Every structure is written in C-alpha cells, then in structure tokens.
mmCIF file of C-alpha atoms and ligand atoms in Angstrom:
data_model
loop_
_atom_site.group_PDB
_atom_site.id
_atom_site.type_symbol
_atom_site.label_atom_id
_atom_site.label_comp_id
_atom_site.label_asym_id
_atom_site.label_seq_id
_atom_site.Cartn_x
_atom_site.Cartn_y
_atom_site.Cartn_z
ATOM 1 C CA MET A 1 -117.595 63.890 -48.517
ATOM 2 C CA ALA A 2 -115.946 67.332 -50.239
ATOM 3 C CA LEU A 3 -117.236 69.603 -46.970
ATOM 4 C CA ALA A 4 -115.206 66.409 -44.330
ATOM 5 C CA ASP A 5 -111.573 67.214 -46.244
ATOM 6 C CA GLU A 6 -112.319 71.058 -46.429
ATOM 7 C CA LEU A 7 -112.759 70.346 -43.088
ATOM 8 C CA CYS A 8 -109.395 67.980 -42.617
ATOM 9 C CA ALA A 9 -107.377 70.485 -44.574
ATOM 10 C CA LEU A 10 -108.768 73.598 -42.494
ATOM 11 C CA GLN A 11 -107.918 71.528 -39.576
ATOM 12 C CA ALA A 12 -104.319 70.561 -40.765
ATOM 13 C CA GLU A 13 -103.171 74.384 -41.941
ATOM 14 C CA THR A 14 -105.222 75.709 -38.732
ATOM 15 C CA LEU A 15 -102.413 72.741 -36.316
ATOM 16 C CA ALA A 16 -99.489 74.497 -38.348
ATOM 17 C CA GLY A 17 -100.023 78.226 -37.626
ATOM 18 C CA ILE A 18 -100.159 77.145 -34.829
ATOM 19 C CA GLU A 19 -97.368 75.724 -34.331
ATOM 20 C CA ALA A 20 -95.802 77.667 -36.445
ATOM 21 C CA ALA A 21 -96.492 80.896 -34.162
ATOM 22 C CA ALA A 22 -93.153 82.033 -32.621
ATOM 23 C CA ASP A 23 -94.822 84.577 -29.847
ATOM 24 C CA THR A 24 -98.437 84.997 -27.756
ATOM 25 C CA ALA A 25 -99.825 87.713 -30.330
ATOM 26 C CA ALA A 26 -99.368 85.806 -33.423
ATOM 27 C CA LEU A 27 -100.660 83.023 -31.810
ATOM 28 C CA ASP A 28 -103.712 85.018 -30.965
ATOM 29 C CA GLN A 29 -104.433 85.707 -34.658
ATOM 30 C CA VAL A 30 -104.410 82.496 -35.654
ATOM 31 C CA ARG A 31 -107.212 82.257 -33.067
ATOM 32 C CA ILE A 32 -109.176 85.100 -34.536
ATOM 33 C CA SER A 33 -108.854 83.996 -38.034
ATOM 34 C CA VAL A 34 -110.104 80.502 -37.118
ATOM 35 C CA LEU A 35 -112.289 81.422 -33.680
ATOM 36 C CA GLY A 36 -113.344 84.823 -33.794
ATOM 37 C CA LYS A 37 -116.650 86.645 -34.967
ATOM 38 C CA SER A 38 -115.447 86.108 -39.032
ATOM 39 C CA GLY A 39 -112.860 83.168 -38.538
ATOM 40 C CA SER A 40 -112.528 80.332 -41.146
ATOM 41 C CA LEU A 41 -114.164 78.227 -38.766
ATOM 42 C CA THR A 42 -117.033 80.068 -37.416
ATOM 43 C CA ALA A 43 -118.489 80.315 -40.857
ATOM 44 C CA TYR A 44 -118.573 77.308 -41.391
ATOM 45 C CA LEU A 45 -120.243 76.425 -38.011
ATOM 46 C CA ARG A 46 -122.766 79.554 -39.272
ATOM 47 C CA ASN A 47 -123.615 77.735 -42.258
ATOM 48 C CA MET A 48 -124.464 74.356 -40.514
ATOM 49 C CA GLY A 49 -128.546 75.795 -41.389
ATOM 50 C CA GLN A 50 -127.753 75.258 -44.567
ATOM 51 C CA VAL A 51 -126.465 71.950 -45.069
ATOM 52 C CA PRO A 52 -129.169 69.437 -45.896
ATOM 53 C CA LYS A 53 -130.938 67.246 -42.230
ATOM 54 C CA GLU A 54 -129.394 64.132 -43.100
ATOM 55 C CA GLN A 55 -126.741 65.130 -43.287
ATOM 56 C CA ARG A 56 -126.119 67.611 -39.955
ATOM 57 C CA ALA A 57 -125.448 65.698 -37.140
ATOM 58 C CA GLU A 58 -122.753 63.874 -38.722
ATOM 59 C CA VAL A 59 -121.280 67.421 -40.461
ATOM 60 C CA GLY A 60 -121.799 68.920 -36.440
ATOM 61 C CA LYS A 61 -119.484 65.913 -35.427
ATOM 62 C CA THR A 62 -117.233 66.423 -37.547
ATOM 63 C CA LEU A 63 -117.181 71.050 -36.569
ATOM 64 C CA ASN A 64 -117.148 69.715 -32.966
ATOM 65 C CA GLU A 65 -114.083 67.437 -33.191
ATOM 66 C CA VAL A 66 -112.466 70.101 -35.490
ATOM 67 C CA ARG A 67 -112.584 73.089 -32.546
ATOM 68 C CA GLN A 68 -112.453 71.011 -29.917
ATOM 69 C CA ALA A 69 -108.910 69.533 -31.594
ATOM 70 C CA ILE A 70 -107.699 73.323 -32.750
ATOM 71 C CA GLU A 71 -109.032 74.677 -29.186
ATOM 72 C CA GLN A 72 -106.897 71.957 -27.503
ATOM 73 C CA ALA A 73 -103.916 72.364 -29.813
ATOM 74 C CA LEU A 74 -104.478 76.972 -29.104
ATOM 75 C CA GLU A 75 -104.513 76.000 -24.931
ATOM 76 C CA ALA A 76 -101.167 74.165 -25.599
ATOM 77 C CA ARG A 77 -99.136 76.386 -28.067
ATOM 78 C CA LYS A 78 -100.267 79.893 -25.508
ATOM 79 C CA ASN A 79 -98.591 77.625 -22.277
ATOM 80 C CA THR A 80 -95.885 76.668 -24.197
ATOM 81 C CA LEU A 81 -95.241 80.330 -25.595
ATOM 82 C CA ALA A 82 -96.069 82.457 -21.750
ATOM 83 C CA THR A 83 -93.558 79.736 -20.468
ATOM 84 C CA ALA A 84 -90.669 80.715 -22.475
ATOM 85 C CA GLU A 85 -91.727 84.178 -22.508
ATOM 86 C CA LEU A 86 -91.197 84.612 -18.789
ATOM 87 C CA GLU A 87 -88.391 82.540 -19.190
ATOM 88 C CA ALA A 88 -87.118 85.338 -21.584
ATOM 89 C CA ALA A 89 -88.081 88.083 -19.671
ATOM 90 C CA ILE A 90 -85.956 86.414 -16.115
ATOM 91 C CA ASP A 91 -82.452 85.730 -18.483
ATOM 92 C CA ALA A 92 -83.338 89.474 -19.675
ATOM 93 C CA ALA A 93 -83.333 91.178 -15.803
ATOM 94 C CA ALA A 94 -80.729 89.119 -14.671
ATOM 95 C CA VAL A 95 -77.801 90.134 -12.430
ATOM 96 C CA ASP A 96 -74.300 89.424 -13.403
ATOM 97 C CA VAL A 97 -73.464 88.230 -10.647
ATOM 98 C CA THR A 98 -69.826 87.963 -12.198
ATOM 99 C CA LEU A 99 -69.497 91.917 -13.250
ATOM 100 C CA PRO A 100 -67.373 94.017 -11.099
ATOM 101 C CA GLY A 101 -69.385 96.337 -8.693
ATOM 102 C CA ARG A 102 -69.937 100.031 -8.950
ATOM 103 C CA SER A 103 -67.508 101.866 -6.621
ATOM 104 C CA GLN A 104 -68.950 104.180 -4.407
ATOM 105 C CA GLN A 105 -66.973 107.463 -4.131
ATOM 106 C CA MET A 106 -65.546 108.677 -0.779
ATOM 107 C CA GLY A 107 -66.343 111.751 0.253
ATOM 108 C CA THR A 108 -63.592 113.905 2.267
ATOM 109 C CA ARG A 109 -64.104 116.193 5.382
ATOM 110 C CA HIS A 110 -64.133 119.696 4.160
ATOM 111 C CA LEU A 111 -60.867 121.914 4.292
ATOM 112 C CA ILE A 112 -62.520 124.284 6.747
ATOM 113 C CA ASN A 113 -63.203 121.487 9.228
ATOM 114 C CA ARG A 114 -60.004 120.276 9.192
ATOM 115 C CA ILE A 115 -58.164 123.152 10.086
ATOM 116 C CA THR A 116 -60.580 123.392 12.581
ATOM 117 C CA ASP A 117 -60.344 120.638 13.882
ATOM 118 C CA GLU A 118 -56.181 120.887 13.411
ATOM 119 C CA ILE A 119 -56.303 124.076 15.107
ATOM 120 C CA SER A 120 -58.235 123.202 18.316
ATOM 121 C CA GLU A 121 -55.822 119.379 18.924
ATOM 122 C CA VAL A 122 -52.880 121.455 19.355
ATOM 123 C CA PHE A 123 -54.604 123.997 22.487
ATOM 124 C CA LEU A 124 -56.103 120.467 23.604
ATOM 125 C CA GLY A 125 -53.132 118.973 24.167
ATOM 126 C CA LEU A 126 -51.689 121.937 25.934
ATOM 127 C CA GLY A 127 -54.767 121.370 28.506
ATOM 128 C CA TYR A 128 -57.671 123.935 27.071
ATOM 129 C CA SER A 129 -61.205 122.364 26.744
ATOM 130 C CA VAL A 130 -63.507 123.343 24.131
ATOM 131 C CA ALA A 131 -66.152 125.968 25.365
ATOM 132 C CA THR A 132 -69.243 127.150 22.667
ATOM 133 C CA GLY A 133 -71.345 130.391 22.206
ATOM 134 C CA PRO A 134 -74.594 131.214 19.999
ATOM 135 C CA GLU A 135 -74.174 132.526 17.090
ATOM 136 C CA VAL A 136 -77.026 134.922 17.549
ATOM 137 C CA GLU A 137 -75.803 136.839 19.733
ATOM 138 C CA THR A 138 -76.971 140.438 21.740
ATOM 139 C CA ASP A 139 -74.572 143.280 21.512
ATOM 140 C CA TYR A 140 -73.289 143.233 24.931
ATOM 141 C CA TYR A 141 -71.860 139.479 24.282
ATOM 142 C CA ASN A 142 -70.484 140.374 20.737
ATOM 143 C CA PHE A 143 -69.856 144.513 22.153
ATOM 144 C CA GLU A 144 -70.058 145.788 25.056
ATOM 145 C CA ALA A 145 -68.427 143.646 27.621
ATOM 146 C CA LEU A 146 -66.027 142.995 25.095
ATOM 147 C CA ASN A 147 -65.226 146.977 26.098
ATOM 148 C CA ALA A 148 -66.718 148.320 23.084
ATOM 149 C CA PRO A 149 -70.083 150.310 23.863
ATOM 150 C CA ALA A 150 -72.464 151.324 21.270
ATOM 151 C CA ASP A 151 -70.343 154.735 20.383
ATOM 152 C CA HIS A 152 -67.114 152.606 20.066
ATOM 153 C CA PRO A 153 -65.585 153.232 16.562
ATOM 154 C CA SER A 154 -64.049 149.840 16.269
ATOM 155 C CA ARG A 155 -67.815 148.883 15.643
ATOM 156 C CA SER A 156 -67.346 149.999 12.092
ATOM 157 C CA MET A 157 -64.938 147.452 11.414
ATOM 158 C CA GLN A 158 -67.360 145.062 12.094
ATOM 159 C CA ASP A 159 -70.784 146.167 10.767
ATOM 160 C CA THR A 160 -73.088 142.759 11.127
ATOM 161 C CA PHE A 161 -76.794 141.390 10.252
ATOM 162 C CA TYR A 162 -79.221 142.474 13.062
ATOM 163 C CA VAL A 163 -82.100 140.245 13.712
ATOM 164 C CA HIS A 164 -85.461 141.684 14.818
ATOM 165 C CA ASP A 165 -87.743 141.173 17.556
ATOM 166 C CA LEU A 166 -91.046 141.482 16.927
ATOM 167 C CA SER A 167 -92.112 141.749 19.443
ATOM 168 C CA GLY A 168 -91.382 145.368 19.709
ATOM 169 C CA ASP A 169 -90.528 145.228 23.453
ATOM 170 C CA ALA A 170 -86.701 144.756 22.727
ATOM 171 C CA SER A 171 -84.289 147.281 23.995
ATOM 172 C CA THR A 172 -82.454 148.270 21.244
ATOM 173 C CA VAL A 173 -79.382 150.275 20.341
ATOM 174 C CA ARG A 174 -79.041 152.769 17.728
ATOM 175 C CA GLY A 175 -82.813 152.548 17.637
ATOM 176 C CA GLU A 176 -82.453 149.011 15.964
ATOM 177 C CA SER A 177 -82.698 145.327 17.622
ATOM 178 C CA ASP A 178 -79.566 144.452 19.832
ATOM 179 C CA VAL A 179 -80.025 141.370 18.777
ATOM 180 C CA LEU A 180 -76.734 140.068 15.616
ATOM 181 C CA LEU A 181 -75.291 137.565 14.469
ATOM 182 C CA ARG A 182 -71.857 137.224 16.287
ATOM 183 C CA THR A 183 -68.651 139.215 14.022
ATOM 184 C CA GLN A 184 -66.336 137.407 16.259
ATOM 185 C CA THR A 185 -66.470 134.459 18.578
ATOM 186 C CA SER A 186 -65.101 136.884 21.430
ATOM 187 C CA GLY A 187 -68.333 137.119 22.486
ATOM 188 C CA VAL A 188 -67.703 133.514 24.122
ATOM 189 C CA GLN A 189 -65.055 134.796 26.357
ATOM 190 C CA VAL A 190 -67.293 136.423 28.349
ATOM 191 C CA HIS A 191 -70.299 133.708 28.435
ATOM 192 C CA ALA A 192 -67.078 131.195 29.549
ATOM 193 C CA MET A 193 -66.064 133.472 32.220
ATOM 194 C CA GLU A 194 -69.307 134.221 33.816
ATOM 195 C CA ASP A 195 -70.246 130.509 33.617
ATOM 196 C CA GLN A 196 -66.682 129.521 35.210
ATOM 197 C CA GLU A 197 -64.468 130.528 38.171
ATOM 198 C CA PRO A 198 -60.965 131.041 36.908
ATOM 199 C CA PRO A 199 -58.698 128.980 35.927
ATOM 200 C CA ILE A 200 -60.096 128.703 32.871
ATOM 201 C CA TYR A 201 -58.037 127.702 29.327
ATOM 202 C CA VAL A 202 -60.403 127.511 26.975
ATOM 203 C CA ILE A 203 -60.911 127.864 23.442
ATOM 204 C CA ALA A 204 -63.965 128.495 21.074
ATOM 205 C CA PRO A 205 -64.108 127.653 18.285
ATOM 206 C CA GLY A 206 -67.243 128.684 15.613
ATOM 207 C CA LYS A 207 -69.007 130.516 12.717
ATOM 208 C CA VAL A 208 -69.326 134.354 12.413
ATOM 209 C CA TYR A 209 -70.659 136.540 10.445
ATOM 210 C CA ARG A 210 -69.964 140.283 9.005
ATOM 211 C CA ARG A 211 -71.325 143.121 6.208
ATOM 212 C CA ASP A 212 -68.502 142.736 3.782
ATOM 213 C CA VAL A 213 -68.992 141.184 0.121
ATOM 214 C CA ALA A 214 -66.954 138.633 -0.579
ATOM 215 C CA ASP A 215 -63.964 138.947 -2.270
ATOM 216 C CA PRO A 216 -60.248 136.719 -1.780
ATOM 217 C CA SER A 217 -59.229 137.562 1.226
ATOM 218 C CA HIS A 218 -63.339 139.240 3.091
ATOM 219 C CA LEU A 219 -66.413 136.531 3.551
ATOM 220 C CA PRO A 220 -69.633 137.722 5.199
ATOM 221 C CA GLN A 221 -69.334 134.361 6.323
ATOM 222 C CA PHE A 222 -65.493 132.550 8.043
ATOM 223 C CA THR A 223 -64.938 130.699 11.043
ATOM 224 C CA GLN A 224 -63.205 132.057 14.008
ATOM 225 C CA ILE A 225 -61.589 129.800 17.062
ATOM 226 C CA GLU A 226 -61.110 131.624 20.165
ATOM 227 C CA GLY A 227 -58.786 131.303 23.222
ATOM 228 C CA LEU A 228 -59.044 132.605 26.659
ATOM 229 C CA VAL A 229 -56.519 132.276 28.843
ATOM 230 C CA VAL A 230 -57.417 133.585 32.811
ATOM 231 C CA ASP A 231 -55.210 132.247 35.892
ATOM 232 C CA LYS A 232 -52.991 133.921 38.568
ATOM 233 C CA GLY A 233 -49.462 135.151 37.439
ATOM 234 C CA ILE A 234 -50.486 135.088 33.085
ATOM 235 C CA THR A 235 -47.942 137.556 31.451
ATOM 236 C CA PHE A 236 -47.064 138.975 27.692
ATOM 237 C CA GLY A 237 -44.346 135.711 28.059
ATOM 238 C CA ASP A 238 -46.960 133.353 27.884
ATOM 239 C CA LEU A 239 -49.379 134.556 25.535
ATOM 240 C CA LYS A 240 -46.294 134.868 23.467
ATOM 241 C CA GLY A 241 -45.045 131.137 24.281
ATOM 242 C CA THR A 242 -48.373 129.417 23.695
ATOM 243 C CA LEU A 243 -49.144 131.392 20.223
ATOM 244 C CA ASP A 244 -45.390 130.960 19.092
ATOM 245 C CA PHE A 245 -45.732 127.377 20.072
ATOM 246 C CA PHE A 246 -49.319 127.585 18.084
ATOM 247 C CA CYS A 247 -47.532 128.569 14.926
ATOM 248 C CA LYS A 248 -45.258 125.392 14.219
ATOM 249 C CA GLN A 249 -47.373 123.265 14.859
ATOM 250 C CA MET A 250 -49.638 124.610 12.386
ATOM 251 C CA PHE A 251 -46.862 125.616 9.308
ATOM 252 C CA GLY A 252 -43.722 123.853 10.696
ATOM 253 C CA PRO A 253 -40.807 124.153 13.587
ATOM 254 C CA ASP A 254 -38.917 126.274 10.951
ATOM 255 C CA ARG A 255 -41.502 128.919 10.883
ATOM 256 C CA LYS A 256 -40.763 132.431 12.840
ATOM 257 C CA THR A 257 -43.226 134.074 14.342
ATOM 258 C CA ARG A 258 -43.162 138.322 14.726
ATOM 259 C CA PHE A 259 -45.320 140.014 17.332
ATOM 260 C CA ARG A 260 -46.722 143.819 15.745
ATOM 261 C CA ALA A 261 -48.262 146.554 18.509
ATOM 262 C CA HIS A 262 -52.193 146.542 18.046
ATOM 263 C CA TYR A 263 -55.024 147.325 18.722
ATOM 264 C CA PHE A 264 -58.695 145.696 19.832
ATOM 265 C CA PRO A 265 -60.723 147.276 22.649
ATOM 266 C CA PHE A 266 -61.155 144.437 24.706
ATOM 267 C CA THR A 267 -57.562 143.444 24.678
ATOM 268 C CA GLU A 268 -54.158 145.529 25.961
ATOM 269 C CA PRO A 269 -51.773 145.909 25.458
ATOM 270 C CA SER A 270 -52.762 144.272 21.561
ATOM 271 C CA ALA A 271 -50.855 142.545 18.789
ATOM 272 C CA GLU A 272 -50.955 140.883 15.682
ATOM 273 C CA VAL A 273 -49.685 137.958 14.932
ATOM 274 C CA ASP A 274 -47.378 137.297 12.009
ATOM 275 C CA VAL A 275 -45.774 133.566 10.263
ATOM 276 C CA SER A 276 -42.810 134.278 8.818
ATOM 277 C CA CYS A 277 -43.834 133.512 5.182
ATOM 278 C CA GLY A 278 -43.634 129.477 3.720
ATOM 279 C CA ILE A 279 -42.530 130.468 0.269
ATOM 280 C CA CYS A 280 -39.518 132.966 0.425
ATOM 281 C CA HIS A 281 -38.755 132.370 3.878
ATOM 282 C CA GLY A 282 -38.724 135.998 4.959
ATOM 283 C CA GLU A 283 -37.492 136.771 1.684
ATOM 284 C CA GLY A 284 -39.928 138.894 0.390
ATOM 285 C CA CYS A 285 -42.364 137.653 -2.666
ATOM 286 C CA ARG A 286 -45.740 137.619 -4.693
ATOM 287 C CA PHE A 287 -47.361 135.324 -2.130
ATOM 288 C CA CYS A 288 -46.221 137.513 1.565
ATOM 289 C CA LYS A 289 -46.843 141.093 -1.032
ATOM 290 C CA GLY A 290 -42.895 141.159 -0.558
ATOM 291 C CA THR A 291 -42.874 141.697 3.086
ATOM 292 C CA GLY A 292 -41.941 138.193 3.836
ATOM 293 C CA TRP A 293 -44.393 138.063 7.078
ATOM 294 C CA LEU A 294 -48.466 136.365 6.762
ATOM 295 C CA GLU A 295 -50.731 138.023 9.292
ATOM 296 C CA ILE A 296 -52.294 135.433 11.263
ATOM 297 C CA LEU A 297 -53.926 136.489 14.129
ATOM 298 C CA GLY A 298 -54.609 139.031 16.551
ATOM 299 C CA CYS A 299 -54.023 138.422 20.526
ATOM 300 C CA GLY A 300 -53.501 140.636 23.433
ATOM 301 C CA MET A 301 -53.570 140.913 27.030
ATOM 302 C CA VAL A 302 -57.824 141.001 28.740
ATOM 303 C CA ASP A 303 -57.937 144.365 28.971
ATOM 304 C CA SER A 304 -59.030 145.147 32.772
ATOM 305 C CA ASN A 305 -62.273 146.210 32.533
ATOM 306 C CA VAL A 306 -63.458 142.851 30.252
ATOM 307 C CA LEU A 307 -62.267 141.045 33.657
ATOM 308 C CA ARG A 308 -64.655 143.310 35.661
ATOM 309 C CA TYR A 309 -67.607 143.622 33.113
ATOM 310 C CA SER A 310 -67.482 139.152 33.717
ATOM 311 C CA GLY A 311 -67.153 139.762 37.922
ATOM 312 C CA ILE A 312 -63.273 138.722 37.879
ATOM 313 C CA ASP A 313 -60.598 140.561 40.275
ATOM 314 C CA PRO A 314 -58.317 142.520 37.764
ATOM 315 C CA GLU A 315 -56.174 142.524 40.457
ATOM 316 C CA VAL A 316 -56.202 138.521 41.645
ATOM 317 C CA TYR A 317 -56.141 137.106 37.947
ATOM 318 C CA SER A 318 -54.940 138.448 34.560
ATOM 319 C CA GLY A 319 -55.568 136.513 31.285
ATOM 320 C CA PHE A 320 -54.356 136.478 27.348
ATOM 321 C CA ALA A 321 -56.867 136.355 25.264
ATOM 322 C CA PHE A 322 -56.312 135.384 20.877
ATOM 323 C CA GLY A 323 -58.638 134.594 17.837
ATOM 324 C CA VAL A 324 -57.841 132.818 14.514
ATOM 325 C CA GLY A 325 -59.842 133.095 11.282
ATOM 326 C CA VAL A 326 -59.417 129.660 10.320
ATOM 327 C CA GLU A 327 -59.911 130.143 6.364
ATOM 328 C CA ARG A 328 -56.936 132.347 6.659
ATOM 329 C CA VAL A 329 -54.801 129.786 8.295
ATOM 330 C CA ALA A 330 -55.886 127.162 5.635
ATOM 331 C CA CYS A 331 -54.927 128.896 2.526
ATOM 332 C CA LEU A 332 -51.928 130.124 4.080
ATOM 333 C CA LYS A 333 -50.814 126.659 4.734
ATOM 334 C CA TYR A 334 -51.808 125.409 1.170
ATOM 335 C CA ASN A 335 -51.447 128.437 -0.928
ATOM 336 C CA VAL A 336 -54.627 129.400 -1.738
ATOM 337 C CA PRO A 337 -54.976 132.428 -3.039
ATOM 338 C CA ASP A 338 -58.905 133.203 -2.798
ATOM 339 C CA LEU A 339 -60.800 132.595 0.601
ATOM 340 C CA ARG A 340 -63.671 131.876 -1.937
ATOM 341 C CA MET A 341 -62.160 128.743 -3.499
ATOM 342 C CA LEU A 342 -62.763 126.965 0.248
ATOM 343 C CA LEU A 343 -66.895 127.911 -0.447
ATOM 344 C CA GLU A 344 -67.247 126.870 -4.625
ATOM 345 C CA GLY A 345 -67.369 123.357 -3.585
ATOM 346 C CA ASP A 346 -65.619 122.673 -6.833
ATOM 347 C CA MET A 347 -64.734 118.679 -5.743
ATOM 348 C CA ARG A 348 -61.423 118.687 -8.013
ATOM 349 C CA PHE A 349 -60.190 121.668 -5.534
ATOM 350 C CA LEU A 350 -61.709 120.216 -2.579
ATOM 351 C CA ARG A 351 -60.586 116.671 -2.537
ATOM 352 C CA GLN A 352 -56.356 118.009 -3.130
ATOM 353 C CA PHE A 353 -56.944 118.568 0.664
HETATM 354 N N1 LIG B 401 -62.125 138.921 17.391
HETATM 355 C C1 LIG B 401 -61.217 139.794 16.427
HETATM 356 C C2 LIG B 401 -61.437 139.861 15.483
HETATM 357 O O1 LIG B 401 -62.438 139.018 15.104
HETATM 358 C C3 LIG B 401 -59.801 139.265 16.790
HETATM 359 C C4 LIG B 401 -59.193 139.293 18.542
HETATM 360 C C5 LIG B 401 -58.094 139.581 17.836
HETATM 361 C C6 LIG B 401 -59.686 137.941 18.907
HETATM 362 C C7 LIG B 401 -57.602 140.449 19.833
HETATM 363 C C8 LIG B 401 -58.849 137.870 20.387
HETATM 364 C C9 LIG B 401 -58.086 138.792 20.600
HETATM 365 O O2 LIG B 401 -59.285 137.479 21.730
HETATM 366 O O3 LIG B 401 -57.536 139.023 21.627
HETATM 367 O O4 LIG B 401 -61.025 140.616 14.609
#
C-alpha cells in the first residue's frame, strides 16, 4: 500500500533526522517539522477523514505506531543531548586547580605612620609614655594656657579652622567660636599637666591643622609629636642631651645637632634644633640651602606661666618641651623634596619605603 510505504519512509527519515540533531535546538526543529501544527505527520493525521472507511482502522494503527516511534526517539535523543550539554557546561566552568594562583598585593605601612612610630619608639625607650588630646580643641588649650592670650602676636603664625557652636551660647574669642582644629600638639602638654602629677615624661603624636596653602614645605594638615618633661631639677642640659640623642637615633650617630635661640610663647628660653645635613655633611648643598644644617624641631624650657596655668608650682618643678613635625622628619630622612608627595597616594613613590 502506497500510504504505508510513505509512512514508513517518513518514519525512517525522521528517525535519521533525530539521530543527526547535534543539539537540543536542532532536535526541536525536527520535532516541529514532523509533529508541529503544520508538521508532516500532523498532515496525515488531519487527512484521516479522506481515508476510505474500510482502511481507516489499519491506517490509524500505522499512524499511531509511527508517531509513537518518533516520540520515543525524540525523548531518548533529548535526554542524550541534555546530558551532553550539561557535561560540556560543567567542563567549561571547571577550575583548573593546577594553574598558579593570583598573588594578593601586599600593602605597606604609610611612611608618615612609620616615622611617627619610629620617633615614638626612641622616647618610649627613654621611659616616656604616650599622651593624647582632642583634635577639635578649645582656644584655651591651643593658645591661652600656652601663654598666648587672645591678643598675642604669635597667634597670627597659626591661623586655623574654627568650629562654630550652633547653640549660639559659646564663649567667643574675637567675636568668633573658641572651638577650633588644633594648630599644634602643644595643647596636650596642658591636658597632661592637668591630668597627672609630676614627674611627667610624655610624648603626644597626632594630627594638627593650619589655614595654610599646601606647598613643598607646608601642609594644611600634618602630624606632630609633642614631648613634655616636668620633674624636679630639670635643666636645659637635660633638654639638649635628650634631643641630641633623639637626632642621632633618627638620623645616624655621625649627625651633629645645633641649638639656635628662638621664640615660642610657652617656653623660656626657646630654641630651634638643626641637624647636620646628611647629603653634604655640613659643607652646604642645595638640599640644606647651602647652610649645612636642616631645621627639625622647636623646643625650650617650659615657661613658668604655663606650669602655673596647669597648677604646677614652678618653684618646685621645672621642665622642657619640644615639638617635631613628622612629615618634615620623613622628608629629611629620605631626601624627599616636597611634603605633598607623602599625600598624593602614588604607590610607586610610597612602596619605596
Ligand atoms: N608647637 C610648636 C609649633 O607648632 C612647636 C614647639 C616648639 C613645641 C617648642 C614645643 C616647644 O613643645 O617647646 O611650631
């Protein structure tokens, strides 16, 4: 019978197509072309009405067998392809555990923190302890208790940022707020003397702020380390010996120190300390501007007014104080020509230390 042959051929052709389908999308195409709405087998099923009555049962049976055979083959192929595709996806996503790992880049401590610790270590080794004070400070601690009352000319050297009290009832200086960002760590001296009985041997590292424009030798925010000693019988000799020791520890035993008379409101007498230039060893070069010396800190004997302000009797006790700029020491130690380089965050620069 011609119809039976046709169906036989359709089945064979479809099974071959199913076997040849390379992926589930191609298999779906075969299914639609045979069993879909306008599929080839669907057409035969639809035309059953035209088959003569006496042949209908026979043809219907054959059609059903063909459809079942095709559906089974589709199902079997679909499972095979799905398994293969899943395996391929797993293979593609697999991690090759034999490849070398990606190394994590290690950071380094910032030079400012390292020098802060290095300076602190020298004084901790001498038996000092660390004191702290607030960065947002009052005019009293930053200036007044340090012997610089409201009209004192030394204040013009250290203009700063004022924090306004929104409650409006703060006592004011020059008609402004008396709350400010500290310009120096020297205020911690006052806190330390209020909080502790002598003998006092403290250092106070911390951030300070000034209304300065950044340039090679100025930063609007920088780091200082304050030192304060108050004890019986402290002399300028103790101050010189201590700071000379500090400079040799920091810069090397062959470096010399020089004490130049200076003025600070909170010390009397006061001095600035220079260390001999590490590049020309005192001959004079560009780095030390031809002088052979590099200025590194301010110091002096604590003014008796400052002791009195904090309730310490200057007839019984005396002391010395000093203030070091950390960024400055860092740049002098490593011959960095511009303080701003420390803050630019350029890893090529920072990794060198
Ligand atoms: N506070 C001073 C400044 O910022 C530095 C200083 C000088 C601190 C002399 C001291 C000192 O304790 O005795 O310029």
